[in-house]
Amino acid sequence: MIHATAQIDPSARIADSVSIGAYSVIGADVVIGEGTTIGPHVVIEGPTTIGRDNRISQFASIGGPPQDKKFKGERTELVIGDRNLIREFVTINRGTGDGGGVTRIGNDNWLLAYVHVAHDCQIGNNVVFSNYSALAGHAEIGDWTILSGFSGVHQFCKVGAHAFIGMGCLVGSDVPPFVMMANETRGRPRGINSEGLKRRGFDTARIAAIKRAYRTLYMAGLPLAEAREQLLAQAEGSEDVRQMLDFLDRSERALAR
């Protein structure tokens, strides 16, 4: 049931009826339950616990460390229930120390090709993740939810049970149970990244200057050439506004407005 080329860490606990394909790698602190099938070229890192009768396709990457700069190598886990289908190139990360420590996936879920589940996500049962859908860290997905292809859920957002997220829809807020979500317009500018600027040490005056420039460019209703003239005056007192102007001058495509 285990191919001769598979690499299994001695500490891994694998049930007798588990099947593991060629060149798959099972790391330390991995537990795999009865009847689970693992295809070729799969990587499973621990600490990870996988239940019964799961099907994991080739090139999936399960239980890797979180993609979070705050992660310092602390012990965290991934817990996967029973009867889940995990298709090609799916990536599922373990939790973070300050985010609860556990990424958890329930039972009877379908994670189709190229799905990504980030650290500390909590997923219920009977959820369908269509191709290329993704969850950022700490997202919560209720039972029987469907995420259509190329959809995404922002970090810390919650999606209630039986919700439907339409194709390409980017969820940036909580979605109540039973609600359908779909795109109506393409993405557009929605303010400056003030929180990120604060974290990088920008003081109040710098952020205020950038906000003023944003309002000039996006909210004043000015033609681009006229907005640029006003930005030119504002840039005399702000290197950050000057940087915005330099970007405008280098831009070769239509500016998002």
GROMACS .gro file of N, CA and C in nm, residues 118-253:
model
  408
  118ALA      N    1  -0.529   2.907   0.412
  118ALA     CA    2  -0.420   2.966   0.489
  118ALA      C    3  -0.430   2.928   0.637
  119HIS      N    4  -0.335   2.979   0.713
  119HIS     CA    5  -0.322   2.947   0.854
  119HIS      C    6  -0.445   2.986   0.936
  120ASP      N    7  -0.476   2.901   1.033
  120ASP     CA    8  -0.579   2.926   1.134
  120ASP      C    9  -0.721   2.931   1.078
  121CYS      N   10  -0.743   2.888   0.954
  121CYS     CA   11  -0.879   2.884   0.901
  121CYS      C   12  -0.958   2.772   0.968
  122GLN      N   13  -1.088   2.794   0.978
  122GLN     CA   14  -1.179   2.696   1.038
  122GLN      C   15  -1.288   2.665   0.937
  123ILE      N   16  -1.291   2.543   0.887
  123ILE     CA   17  -1.382   2.502   0.781
  123ILE      C   18  -1.473   2.393   0.835
  124GLY      N   19  -1.604   2.406   0.807
  124GLY     CA   20  -1.701   2.310   0.856
  124GLY      C   21  -1.706   2.185   0.772
  125ASN      N   22  -1.828   2.137   0.744
  125ASN     CA   23  -1.850   2.012   0.672
  125ASN      C   24  -1.925   2.038   0.542
  126ASN      N   25  -1.900   1.951   0.443
  126ASN     CA   26  -1.973   1.954   0.316
  126ASN      C   27  -1.955   2.085   0.241
  127VAL      N   28  -1.838   2.143   0.252
  127VAL     CA   29  -1.806   2.267   0.180
  127VAL      C   30  -1.740   2.231   0.047
  128VAL      N   31  -1.773   2.306  -0.058
  128VAL     CA   32  -1.710   2.289  -0.189
  128VAL      C   33  -1.624   2.411  -0.219
  129PHE      N   34  -1.496   2.387  -0.239
  129PHE     CA   35  -1.403   2.490  -0.285
  129PHE      C   36  -1.373   2.461  -0.432
  130SER      N   37  -1.426   2.543  -0.521
  130SER     CA   38  -1.400   2.522  -0.664
  130SER      C   39  -1.258   2.565  -0.698
  131ASN      N   40  -1.215   2.534  -0.819
  131ASN     CA   41  -1.077   2.556  -0.861
  131ASN      C   42  -1.032   2.700  -0.838
  132TYR      N   43  -0.912   2.714  -0.783
  132TYR     CA   44  -0.843   2.841  -0.762
  132TYR      C   45  -0.908   2.929  -0.655
  133SER      N   46  -1.005   2.881  -0.581
  133SER     CA   47  -1.057   2.961  -0.471
  133SER      C   48  -0.957   2.957  -0.355
  134ALA      N   49  -0.963   3.059  -0.269
  134ALA     CA   50  -0.860   3.071  -0.166
  134ALA      C   51  -0.914   3.140  -0.042
  135LEU      N   52  -0.858   3.101   0.070
  135LEU     CA   53  -0.889   3.164   0.198
  135LEU      C   54  -0.762   3.227   0.254
  136ALA      N   55  -0.771   3.352   0.297
  136ALA     CA   56  -0.662   3.412   0.374
  136ALA      C   57  -0.672   3.365   0.519
  137GLY      N   58  -0.576   3.404   0.600
  137GLY     CA   59  -0.567   3.355   0.736
  137GLY      C   60  -0.688   3.386   0.821
  138HIS      N   61  -0.720   3.294   0.910
  138HIS     CA   62  -0.823   3.311   1.012
  138HIS      C   63  -0.966   3.314   0.957
  139ALA      N   64  -0.987   3.281   0.831
  139ALA     CA   65  -1.123   3.280   0.777
  139ALA      C   66  -1.202   3.163   0.834
  140GLU      N   67  -1.334   3.182   0.845
  140GLU     CA   68  -1.423   3.077   0.894
  140GLU      C   69  -1.531   3.051   0.789
  141ILE      N   70  -1.548   2.924   0.754
  141ILE     CA   71  -1.644   2.885   0.650
  141ILE      C   72  -1.742   2.785   0.710
  142GLY      N   73  -1.872   2.818   0.705
  142GLY     CA   74  -1.974   2.731   0.762
  142GLY      C   75  -2.009   2.612   0.675
  143ASP      N   76  -2.086   2.520   0.729
  143ASP     CA   77  -2.124   2.398   0.659
  143ASP      C   78  -2.201   2.428   0.530
  144TRP      N   79  -2.177   2.344   0.429
  144TRP     CA   80  -2.252   2.344   0.304
  144TRP      C   81  -2.232   2.472   0.221
  145THR      N   82  -2.130   2.547   0.249
  145THR     CA   83  -2.099   2.665   0.169
  145THR      C   84  -2.032   2.623   0.038
  146ILE      N   85  -2.057   2.699  -0.068
  146ILE     CA   86  -1.990   2.677  -0.196
  146ILE      C   87  -1.911   2.803  -0.231
  147LEU      N   88  -1.781   2.784  -0.258
  147LEU     CA   89  -1.697   2.892  -0.309
  147LEU      C   90  -1.667   2.860  -0.455
  148SER      N   91  -1.714   2.944  -0.544
  148SER     CA   92  -1.695   2.921  -0.687
  148SER      C   93  -1.550   2.950  -0.728
  149GLY      N   94  -1.519   2.916  -0.852
  149GLY     CA   95  -1.384   2.931  -0.902
  149GLY      C   96  -1.333   3.074  -0.893
  150PHE      N   97  -1.205   3.086  -0.858
  150PHE     CA   98  -1.134   3.214  -0.852
  150PHE      C   99  -1.190   3.308  -0.746
  151SER      N  100  -1.271   3.260  -0.654
  151SER     CA  101  -1.319   3.345  -0.546
  151SER      C  102  -1.217   3.347  -0.433
  152GLY      N  103  -1.229   3.448  -0.346
  152GLY     CA  104  -1.135   3.461  -0.236
  152GLY      C  105  -1.201   3.523  -0.115
  153VAL      N  106  -1.153   3.485   0.002
  153VAL     CA  107  -1.206   3.537   0.127
  153VAL      C  108  -1.092   3.603   0.204
  154HIS      N  109  -1.114   3.727   0.242
  154HIS     CA  110  -1.013   3.806   0.313
  154HIS      C  111  -0.992   3.752   0.454
  155GLN      N  112  -0.877   3.782   0.511
  155GLN     CA  113  -0.844   3.733   0.645
  155GLN      C  114  -0.946   3.778   0.749
  156PHE      N  115  -0.973   3.690   0.840
  156PHE     CA  116  -1.064   3.710   0.953
  156PHE      C  117  -1.212   3.717   0.913
  157CYS      N  118  -1.245   3.701   0.787
  157CYS     CA  119  -1.386   3.705   0.747
  157CYS      C  120  -1.455   3.573   0.779
  158LYS      N  121  -1.584   3.583   0.803
  158LYS     CA  122  -1.667   3.466   0.830
  158LYS      C  123  -1.774   3.452   0.723
  159VAL      N  124  -1.794   3.329   0.676
  159VAL     CA  125  -1.898   3.299   0.578
  159VAL      C  126  -1.989   3.195   0.643
  160GLY      N  127  -2.119   3.228   0.655
  160GLY     CA  128  -2.213   3.141   0.724
  160GLY      C  129  -2.253   3.018   0.644
  161ALA      N  130  -2.319   2.927   0.711
  161ALA     CA  131  -2.360   2.801   0.650
  161ALA      C  132  -2.453   2.824   0.532
  162HIS      N  133  -2.438   2.741   0.430
  162HIS     CA  134  -2.525   2.741   0.311
  162HIS      C  135  -2.511   2.867   0.226
  163ALA      N  136  -2.407   2.945   0.247
  163ALA     CA  137  -2.384   3.061   0.162
  163ALA      C  138  -2.326   3.016   0.027
  164PHE      N  139  -2.337   3.104  -0.072
  164PHE     CA  140  -2.283   3.077  -0.206
  164PHE      C  141  -2.201   3.198  -0.248
  165ILE      N  142  -2.074   3.173  -0.277
  165ILE     CA  143  -1.984   3.279  -0.322
  165ILE      C  144  -1.960   3.261  -0.471
  166GLY      N  145  -2.004   3.357  -0.550
  166GLY     CA  146  -2.001   3.344  -0.695
  166GLY      C  147  -1.860   3.348  -0.753
  167MET      N  148  -1.849   3.313  -0.879
  167MET     CA  149  -1.721   3.304  -0.947
  167MET      C  150  -1.649   3.439  -0.945
  168GLY      N  151  -1.523   3.435  -0.903
  168GLY     CA  152  -1.442   3.556  -0.903
  168GLY      C  153  -1.477   3.655  -0.795
  169CYS      N  154  -1.565   3.622  -0.706
  169CYS     CA  155  -1.609   3.716  -0.603
  169CYS      C  156  -1.506   3.721  -0.491
  170LEU      N  157  -1.469   3.841  -0.453
  170LEU     CA  158  -1.374   3.862  -0.344
  170LEU      C  159  -1.450   3.909  -0.222
  171VAL      N  160  -1.448   3.829  -0.118
  171VAL     CA  161  -1.526   3.856   0.003
  171VAL      C  162  -1.438   3.933   0.100
  172GLY      N  163  -1.481   4.053   0.135
  172GLY     CA  164  -1.405   4.136   0.226
  172GLY      C  165  -1.478   4.166   0.356
  173SER      N  166  -1.591   4.103   0.378
  173SER     CA  167  -1.668   4.124   0.501
  173SER      C  168  -1.744   3.995   0.532
  174ASP      N  169  -1.806   3.990   0.647
  174ASP     CA  170  -1.878   3.869   0.687
  174ASP      C  171  -2.003   3.847   0.601
  175VAL      N  172  -2.028   3.720   0.567
  175VAL     CA  173  -2.143   3.684   0.484
  175VAL      C  174  -2.238   3.600   0.569
  176PRO      N  175  -2.361   3.645   0.590
  176PRO     CA  176  -2.455   3.568   0.673
  176PRO      C  177  -2.492   3.434   0.609
  177PRO      N  178  -2.542   3.341   0.686
  177PRO     CA  179  -2.589   3.215   0.629
  177PRO      C  180  -2.694   3.235   0.521
  178PHE      N  181  -2.692   3.148   0.421
  178PHE     CA  182  -2.790   3.140   0.312
  178PHE      C  183  -2.775   3.249   0.206
  179VAL      N  184  -2.683   3.339   0.222
  179VAL     CA  185  -2.671   3.454   0.132
  179VAL      C  186  -2.585   3.419   0.011
  180MET      N  187  -2.626   3.470  -0.106
  180MET     CA  188  -2.545   3.458  -0.228
  180MET      C  189  -2.465   3.585  -0.249
  181MET      N  190  -2.340   3.569  -0.287
  181MET     CA  191  -2.252   3.682  -0.316
  181MET      C  192  -2.205   3.674  -0.460
  182ALA      N  193  -2.203   3.788  -0.528
  182ALA     CA  194  -2.154   3.791  -0.666
  182ALA      C  195  -2.095   3.927  -0.696
  183ASN      N  196  -2.006   3.932  -0.793
  183ASN     CA  197  -1.947   4.059  -0.835
  183ASN      C  198  -2.046   4.141  -0.915
  184GLU      N  199  -2.048   4.272  -0.891
  184GLU     CA  200  -2.126   4.362  -0.974
  184GLU      C  201  -2.035   4.454  -1.055
  185THR      N  202  -1.923   4.492  -1.000
  185THR     CA  203  -1.828   4.578  -1.071
  185THR      C  204  -1.688   4.523  -1.050
  186ARG      N  205  -1.597   4.563  -1.137
  186ARG     CA  206  -1.459   4.523  -1.117
  186ARG      C  207  -1.397   4.606  -1.005
  187GLY      N  208  -1.280   4.562  -0.962
  187GLY     CA  209  -1.215   4.630  -0.851
  187GLY      C  210  -1.184   4.775  -0.882
  188ARG      N  211  -1.194   4.859  -0.782
  188ARG     CA  212  -1.163   5.001  -0.798
  188ARG      C  213  -1.099   5.053  -0.670
  189PRO      N  214  -1.030   5.164  -0.677
  189PRO     CA  215  -0.965   5.219  -0.556
  189PRO      C  216  -1.068   5.252  -0.449
  190ARG      N  217  -1.029   5.220  -0.325
  190ARG     CA  218  -1.122   5.240  -0.213
  190ARG      C  219  -1.051   5.301  -0.092
  191GLY      N  220  -0.964   5.395  -0.115
  191GLY     CA  221  -0.894   5.460  -0.005
  191GLY      C  222  -0.749   5.418   0.002
  192ILE      N  223  -0.675   5.477   0.097
  192ILE     CA  224  -0.533   5.445   0.110
  192ILE      C  225  -0.513   5.340   0.220
  193ASN      N  226  -0.398   5.280   0.216
  193ASN     CA  227  -0.366   5.175   0.313
  193ASN      C  228  -0.310   5.239   0.440
  194SER      N  229  -0.394   5.316   0.509
  194SER     CA  230  -0.347   5.393   0.624
  194SER      C  231  -0.297   5.305   0.737
  195GLU      N  232  -0.363   5.192   0.760
  195GLU     CA  233  -0.319   5.104   0.869
  195GLU      C  234  -0.181   5.048   0.840
  196GLY      N  235  -0.159   5.007   0.716
  196GLY     CA  236  -0.027   4.957   0.679
  196GLY      C  237   0.080   5.064   0.693
  197LEU      N  238   0.046   5.189   0.657
  197LEU     CA  239   0.141   5.299   0.670
  197LEU      C  240   0.175   5.324   0.817
  198LYS      N  241   0.076   5.317   0.903
  198LYS     CA  242   0.102   5.334   1.047
  198LYS      C  243   0.197   5.227   1.098
  199ARG      N  244   0.177   5.105   1.054
  199ARG     CA  245   0.263   4.995   1.099
  199ARG      C  246   0.406   5.013   1.051
  200ARG      N  247   0.424   5.085   0.941
  200ARG     CA  248   0.558   5.108   0.886
  200ARG      C  249   0.618   5.239   0.936
  201GLY      N  250   0.552   5.304   1.033
  201GLY     CA  251   0.612   5.421   1.097
  201GLY      C  252   0.577   5.554   1.035
  202PHE      N  253   0.483   5.560   0.944
  202PHE     CA  254   0.440   5.689   0.889
  202PHE      C  255   0.367   5.768   0.998
  203ASP      N  256   0.404   5.895   1.016
  203ASP     CA  257   0.337   5.974   1.118
  203ASP      C  258   0.207   6.034   1.063
  204THR      N  259   0.135   6.103   1.151
  204THR     CA  260   0.003   6.156   1.115
  204THR      C  261   0.012   6.255   0.999
  205ALA      N  262   0.115   6.340   1.000
  205ALA     CA  263   0.127   6.441   0.895
  205ALA      C  264   0.151   6.378   0.758
  206ARG      N  265   0.235   6.276   0.754
  206ARG     CA  266   0.262   6.210   0.626
  206ARG      C  267   0.135   6.143   0.573
  207ILE      N  268   0.063   6.074   0.662
  207ILE     CA  269  -0.059   6.006   0.619
  207ILE      C  270  -0.164   6.106   0.574
  208ALA      N  271  -0.174   6.220   0.644
  208ALA     CA  272  -0.270   6.323   0.604
  208ALA      C  273  -0.238   6.377   0.465
  209ALA      N  274  -0.110   6.395   0.434
  209ALA     CA  275  -0.071   6.444   0.302
  209ALA      C  276  -0.108   6.343   0.194
  210ILE      N  277  -0.088   6.215   0.224
  210ILE     CA  278  -0.122   6.110   0.128
  210ILE      C  279  -0.273   6.104   0.108
  211LYS      N  280  -0.349   6.115   0.216
  211LYS     CA  281  -0.494   6.116   0.204
  211LYS      C  282  -0.542   6.234   0.120
  212ARG      N  283  -0.481   6.349   0.141
  212ARG     CA  284  -0.520   6.466   0.061
  212ARG      C  285  -0.492   6.443  -0.086
  213ALA      N  286  -0.377   6.382  -0.115
  213ALA     CA  287  -0.345   6.351  -0.254
  213ALA      C  288  -0.445   6.251  -0.312
  214TYR      N  289  -0.483   6.152  -0.233
  214TYR     CA  290  -0.582   6.055  -0.281
  214TYR      C  291  -0.713   6.123  -0.314
  215ARG      N  292  -0.758   6.211  -0.225
  215ARG     CA  293  -0.883   6.281  -0.251
  215ARG      C  294  -0.875   6.364  -0.378
  216THR      N  295  -0.759   6.426  -0.400
  216THR     CA  296  -0.741   6.505  -0.522
  216THR      C  297  -0.749   6.418  -0.646
  217LEU      N  298  -0.686   6.302  -0.639
  217LEU     CA  299  -0.677   6.215  -0.757
  217LEU      C  300  -0.806   6.139  -0.784
  218TYR      N  301  -0.876   6.101  -0.674
  218TYR     CA  302  -0.988   6.009  -0.692
  218TYR      C  303  -1.125   6.065  -0.655
  219MET      N  304  -1.131   6.165  -0.571
  219MET     CA  305  -1.260   6.206  -0.518
  219MET      C  306  -1.302   6.347  -0.559
  220ALA      N  307  -1.211   6.421  -0.617
  220ALA     CA  308  -1.243   6.561  -0.651
  220ALA      C  309  -1.311   6.575  -0.786
  221GLY      N  310  -1.321   6.466  -0.861
  221GLY     CA  311  -1.387   6.473  -0.992
  221GLY      C  312  -1.307   6.548  -1.096
  222LEU      N  313  -1.178   6.558  -1.080
  222LEU     CA  314  -1.094   6.635  -1.171
  222LEU      C  315  -1.042   6.548  -1.285
  223PRO      N  316  -1.025   6.603  -1.404
  223PRO     CA  317  -0.952   6.531  -1.508
  223PRO      C  318  -0.811   6.502  -1.459
  224LEU      N  319  -0.752   6.397  -1.513
  224LEU     CA  320  -0.622   6.353  -1.464
  224LEU      C  321  -0.518   6.463  -1.475
  225ALA      N  322  -0.518   6.536  -1.586
  225ALA     CA  323  -0.418   6.642  -1.604
  225ALA      C  324  -0.432   6.751  -1.499
  226GLU      N  325  -0.556   6.789  -1.466
  226GLU     CA  326  -0.579   6.893  -1.365
  226GLU      C  327  -0.544   6.841  -1.226
  227ALA      N  328  -0.579   6.715  -1.199
  227ALA     CA  329  -0.543   6.657  -1.070
  227ALA      C  330  -0.392   6.652  -1.054
  228ARG      N  331  -0.323   6.625  -1.162
  228ARG     CA  332  -0.177   6.621  -1.155
  228ARG      C  333  -0.120   6.757  -1.121
  229GLU      N  334  -0.177   6.862  -1.175
  229GLU     CA  335  -0.129   6.996  -1.144
  229GLU      C  336  -0.144   7.026  -0.995
  230GLN      N  337  -0.255   6.988  -0.937
  230GLN     CA  338  -0.274   7.009  -0.793
  230GLN      C  339  -0.177   6.924  -0.712
  231LEU      N  340  -0.154   6.801  -0.756
  231LEU     CA  341  -0.058   6.715  -0.687
  231LEU      C  342   0.082   6.775  -0.694
  232LEU      N  343   0.113   6.839  -0.803
  232LEU     CA  344   0.244   6.900  -0.818
  232LEU      C  345   0.268   7.006  -0.710
  233ALA      N  346   0.163   7.084  -0.680
  233ALA     CA  347   0.175   7.183  -0.573
  233ALA      C  348   0.185   7.116  -0.437
  234GLN      N  349   0.107   7.011  -0.415
  234GLN     CA  350   0.111   6.941  -0.287
  234GLN      C  351   0.245   6.872  -0.264
  235ALA      N  352   0.309   6.832  -0.372
  235ALA     CA  353   0.435   6.759  -0.360
  235ALA      C  354   0.548   6.846  -0.307
  236GLU      N  355   0.532   6.977  -0.312
  236GLU     CA  356   0.638   7.064  -0.261
  236GLU      C  357   0.662   7.043  -0.113
  237GLY      N  358   0.559   6.999  -0.040
  237GLY     CA  359   0.575   6.976   0.103
  237GLY      C  360   0.571   6.830   0.142
  238SER      N  361   0.574   6.739   0.045
  238SER     CA  362   0.562   6.597   0.079
  238SER      C  363   0.636   6.511  -0.023
  239GLU      N  364   0.738   6.441   0.025
  239GLU     CA  365   0.810   6.349  -0.061
  239GLU      C  366   0.722   6.232  -0.103
  240ASP      N  367   0.625   6.195  -0.018
  240ASP     CA  368   0.535   6.085  -0.052
  240ASP      C  369   0.446   6.121  -0.170
  241VAL      N  370   0.396   6.244  -0.172
  241VAL     CA  371   0.316   6.288  -0.286
  241VAL      C  372   0.402   6.295  -0.411
  242ARG      N  373   0.527   6.337  -0.394
  242ARG     CA  374   0.620   6.337  -0.508
  242ARG      C  375   0.636   6.196  -0.563
  243GLN      N  376   0.640   6.097  -0.475
  243GLN     CA  377   0.651   5.959  -0.520
  243GLN      C  378   0.528   5.918  -0.601
  244MET      N  379   0.409   5.962  -0.558
  244MET     CA  380   0.287   5.935  -0.634
  244MET      C  381   0.295   5.997  -0.772
  245LEU      N  382   0.343   6.120  -0.778
  245LEU     CA  383   0.356   6.188  -0.907
  245LEU      C  384   0.453   6.115  -0.999
  246ASP      N  385   0.565   6.072  -0.943
  246ASP     CA  386   0.662   5.999  -1.024
  246ASP      C  387   0.601   5.873  -1.082
  247PHE      N  388   0.517   5.807  -1.003
  247PHE     CA  389   0.450   5.687  -1.052
  247PHE      C  390   0.358   5.722  -1.169
  248LEU      N  391   0.282   5.831  -1.155
  248LEU     CA  392   0.194   5.873  -1.265
  248LEU      C  393   0.273   5.898  -1.392
  249ASP      N  394   0.388   5.958  -1.376
  249ASP     CA  395   0.469   5.990  -1.494
  249ASP      C  396   0.526   5.864  -1.559
  250ARG      N  397   0.549   5.759  -1.480
  250ARG     CA  398   0.603   5.635  -1.535
  250ARG      C  399   0.496   5.541  -1.587
  251SER      N  400   0.373   5.566  -1.551
  251SER     CA  401   0.265   5.474  -1.586
  251SER      C  402   0.246   5.467  -1.737
  252GLU      N  403   0.236   5.344  -1.787
  252GLU     CA  404   0.217   5.323  -1.932
  252GLU      C  405   0.080   5.267  -1.964
  253ARG      N  406   0.004   5.232  -1.862
  253ARG     CA  407  -0.130   5.181  -1.882
  253ARG      C  408  -0.230   5.279  -1.824
   0.00000   0.00000   0.00000
